[in-house]
Amino acid sequence: MKKKLSVVARAALLATSVSLLSPLAAQAQNITTVNGKPVPQSRADVLLQQATRQGQQPRTPELEAQVRDEVVLREMFVQEAVKRGLSTTKEYRDQIELARQGILIRELFTDFQKKNPVTDADIQAEYDKFKAQAGGSEYRARHILVEKEDEAKDIIAKLKGGAKFEDLAKKLSKDPGSGANGGDLDWANPNSYVPEFSAALTKLKKGETTQEPVKSQFGYHVIKLEDTRESQPPSLEEVKPQIQQRLNQIKLTEFRDQIKAKSKTDYKFQTN
């Protein structure tokens, strides 16, 4: 009889312990209650993740306290808004739908990027293409831009008479970017200029000036070649973040286009 009572007593004690612990466990999952309604810790966790994503903000005890305060305040304000019937208005429902769509779209693209990451091989291949395009010679040139051919011819005559190129550029050039610097265009690949300018520039030898005005869409140029050198493209490590970002964007754009292409609608997009 004693053994039976002992077993029953232990079972009762265990049940009592579990029932006492259950509220404590539930309480640990909540920050507090507001007017009897629990405020779950998971809300604060989500806000903390957003605040500290990609190292934008360090996770500190002060930040955690601020987030908890924010979550509890939100619950207070939401309860008041519901009391006033604001959760039943059309404006509220429309905004909720837009918010729902925004969250789902963000999750869609995030999921795609996780499953289709840009690999090191992708980055290397893109860098190799960039390096090939940036290869070759770079030219350091000066130019003087004027509106009329006669003005350009007059400048060439003055240069032949001993005038300094830099002085004439500062005084006469219509190019606001280089004129103040004596016409200096710094180092650049000739392909970065308009074709007429590039063709004239690459025919010059170091120190030479064009003997005829060079016409382009901007006006008439007098060009001087200061020097040439082999191009020095940046290293892979220097441009890796930009390449990765660009390839990610390309993948996302292709993914969006695929979804658009397979979706059935008679709507005509006004912009692409």
PDB file of N, CA and C in Angstrom, residues 65 73 78 101 103 141 148 176 180-181 208 248 255 258 266 271-272:
ATOM      1  N   ALA A  65      17.981  46.348 -25.904  1.00  0.00           N
ATOM      2  CA  ALA A  65      17.003  47.031 -25.048  1.00  0.00           C
ATOM      3  C   ALA A  65      16.135  47.974 -25.872  1.00  0.00           C
ATOM      4  N   LEU A  73       6.180  48.989 -27.471  1.00  0.00           N
ATOM      5  CA  LEU A  73       5.448  50.191 -27.882  1.00  0.00           C
ATOM      6  C   LEU A  73       4.551  49.913 -29.082  1.00  0.00           C
ATOM      7  N   VAL A  78      -0.675  49.301 -31.678  1.00  0.00           N
ATOM      8  CA  VAL A  78      -1.529  48.441 -32.509  1.00  0.00           C
ATOM      9  C   VAL A  78      -2.844  48.148 -31.805  1.00  0.00           C
ATOM     10  N   GLN A 101       2.922  41.601 -50.298  1.00  0.00           N
ATOM     11  CA  GLN A 101       3.574  41.388 -51.590  1.00  0.00           C
ATOM     12  C   GLN A 101       5.065  41.729 -51.520  1.00  0.00           C
ATOM     13  N   ILE A 103       7.100  41.709 -48.967  1.00  0.00           N
ATOM     14  CA  ILE A 103       7.843  40.709 -48.192  1.00  0.00           C
ATOM     15  C   ILE A 103       8.048  39.437 -49.005  1.00  0.00           C
ATOM     16  N   ALA A 141      46.662  62.709 -72.916  1.00  0.00           N
ATOM     17  CA  ALA A 141      46.531  63.745 -73.942  1.00  0.00           C
ATOM     18  C   ALA A 141      46.029  65.049 -73.336  1.00  0.00           C
ATOM     19  N   LYS A 148      34.546  76.764 -83.774  1.00  0.00           N
ATOM     20  CA  LYS A 148      34.716  76.951 -85.214  1.00  0.00           C
ATOM     21  C   LYS A 148      36.072  76.433 -85.690  1.00  0.00           C
ATOM     22  N   PRO A 176      34.839  72.593 -70.162  1.00  0.00           N
ATOM     23  CA  PRO A 176      34.970  73.033 -68.763  1.00  0.00           C
ATOM     24  C   PRO A 176      35.734  72.034 -67.906  1.00  0.00           C
ATOM     25  N   ALA A 180      40.488  74.259 -67.579  1.00  0.00           N
ATOM     26  CA  ALA A 180      41.129  74.880 -66.419  1.00  0.00           C
ATOM     27  C   ALA A 180      42.433  74.185 -66.052  1.00  0.00           C
ATOM     28  N   ASN A 181      42.600  72.930 -66.482  1.00  0.00           N
ATOM     29  CA  ASN A 181      43.813  72.158 -66.191  1.00  0.00           C
ATOM     30  C   ASN A 181      44.773  72.139 -67.382  1.00  0.00           C
ATOM     31  N   GLU A 208      53.748  65.257 -79.992  1.00  0.00           N
ATOM     32  CA  GLU A 208      53.198  65.855 -81.207  1.00  0.00           C
ATOM     33  C   GLU A 208      51.811  66.452 -80.976  1.00  0.00           C
ATOM     34  N   ASN A 248      25.385  39.453 -59.771  1.00  0.00           N
ATOM     35  CA  ASN A 248      24.158  39.180 -59.009  1.00  0.00           C
ATOM     36  C   ASN A 248      22.969  39.894 -59.630  1.00  0.00           C
ATOM     37  N   PHE A 255      16.216  36.342 -64.038  1.00  0.00           N
ATOM     38  CA  PHE A 255      15.174  35.610 -63.306  1.00  0.00           C
ATOM     39  C   PHE A 255      13.836  36.332 -63.402  1.00  0.00           C
ATOM     40  N   GLN A 258      12.401  35.926 -66.884  1.00  0.00           N
ATOM     41  CA  GLN A 258      11.843  34.586 -67.090  1.00  0.00           C
ATOM     42  C   GLN A 258      10.420  34.499 -66.521  1.00  0.00           C
ATOM     43  N   ASP A 266      -2.650  40.080 -70.474  1.00  0.00           N
ATOM     44  CA  ASP A 266      -2.776  40.925 -71.673  1.00  0.00           C
ATOM     45  C   ASP A 266      -2.291  42.348 -71.384  1.00  0.00           C
ATOM     46  N   THR A 271       7.089  50.518 -69.301  1.00  0.00           N
ATOM     47  CA  THR A 271       8.530  50.662 -69.140  1.00  0.00           C
ATOM     48  C   THR A 271       9.145  49.282 -68.998  1.00  0.00           C
ATOM     49  N   ASN A 272      10.431  49.212 -69.297  1.00  0.00           N
ATOM     50  CA  ASN A 272      11.149  47.934 -69.171  1.00  0.00           C
ATOM     51  C   ASN A 272      12.163  47.996 -68.054  1.00  0.00           C
TER      52      ASN A 272
END
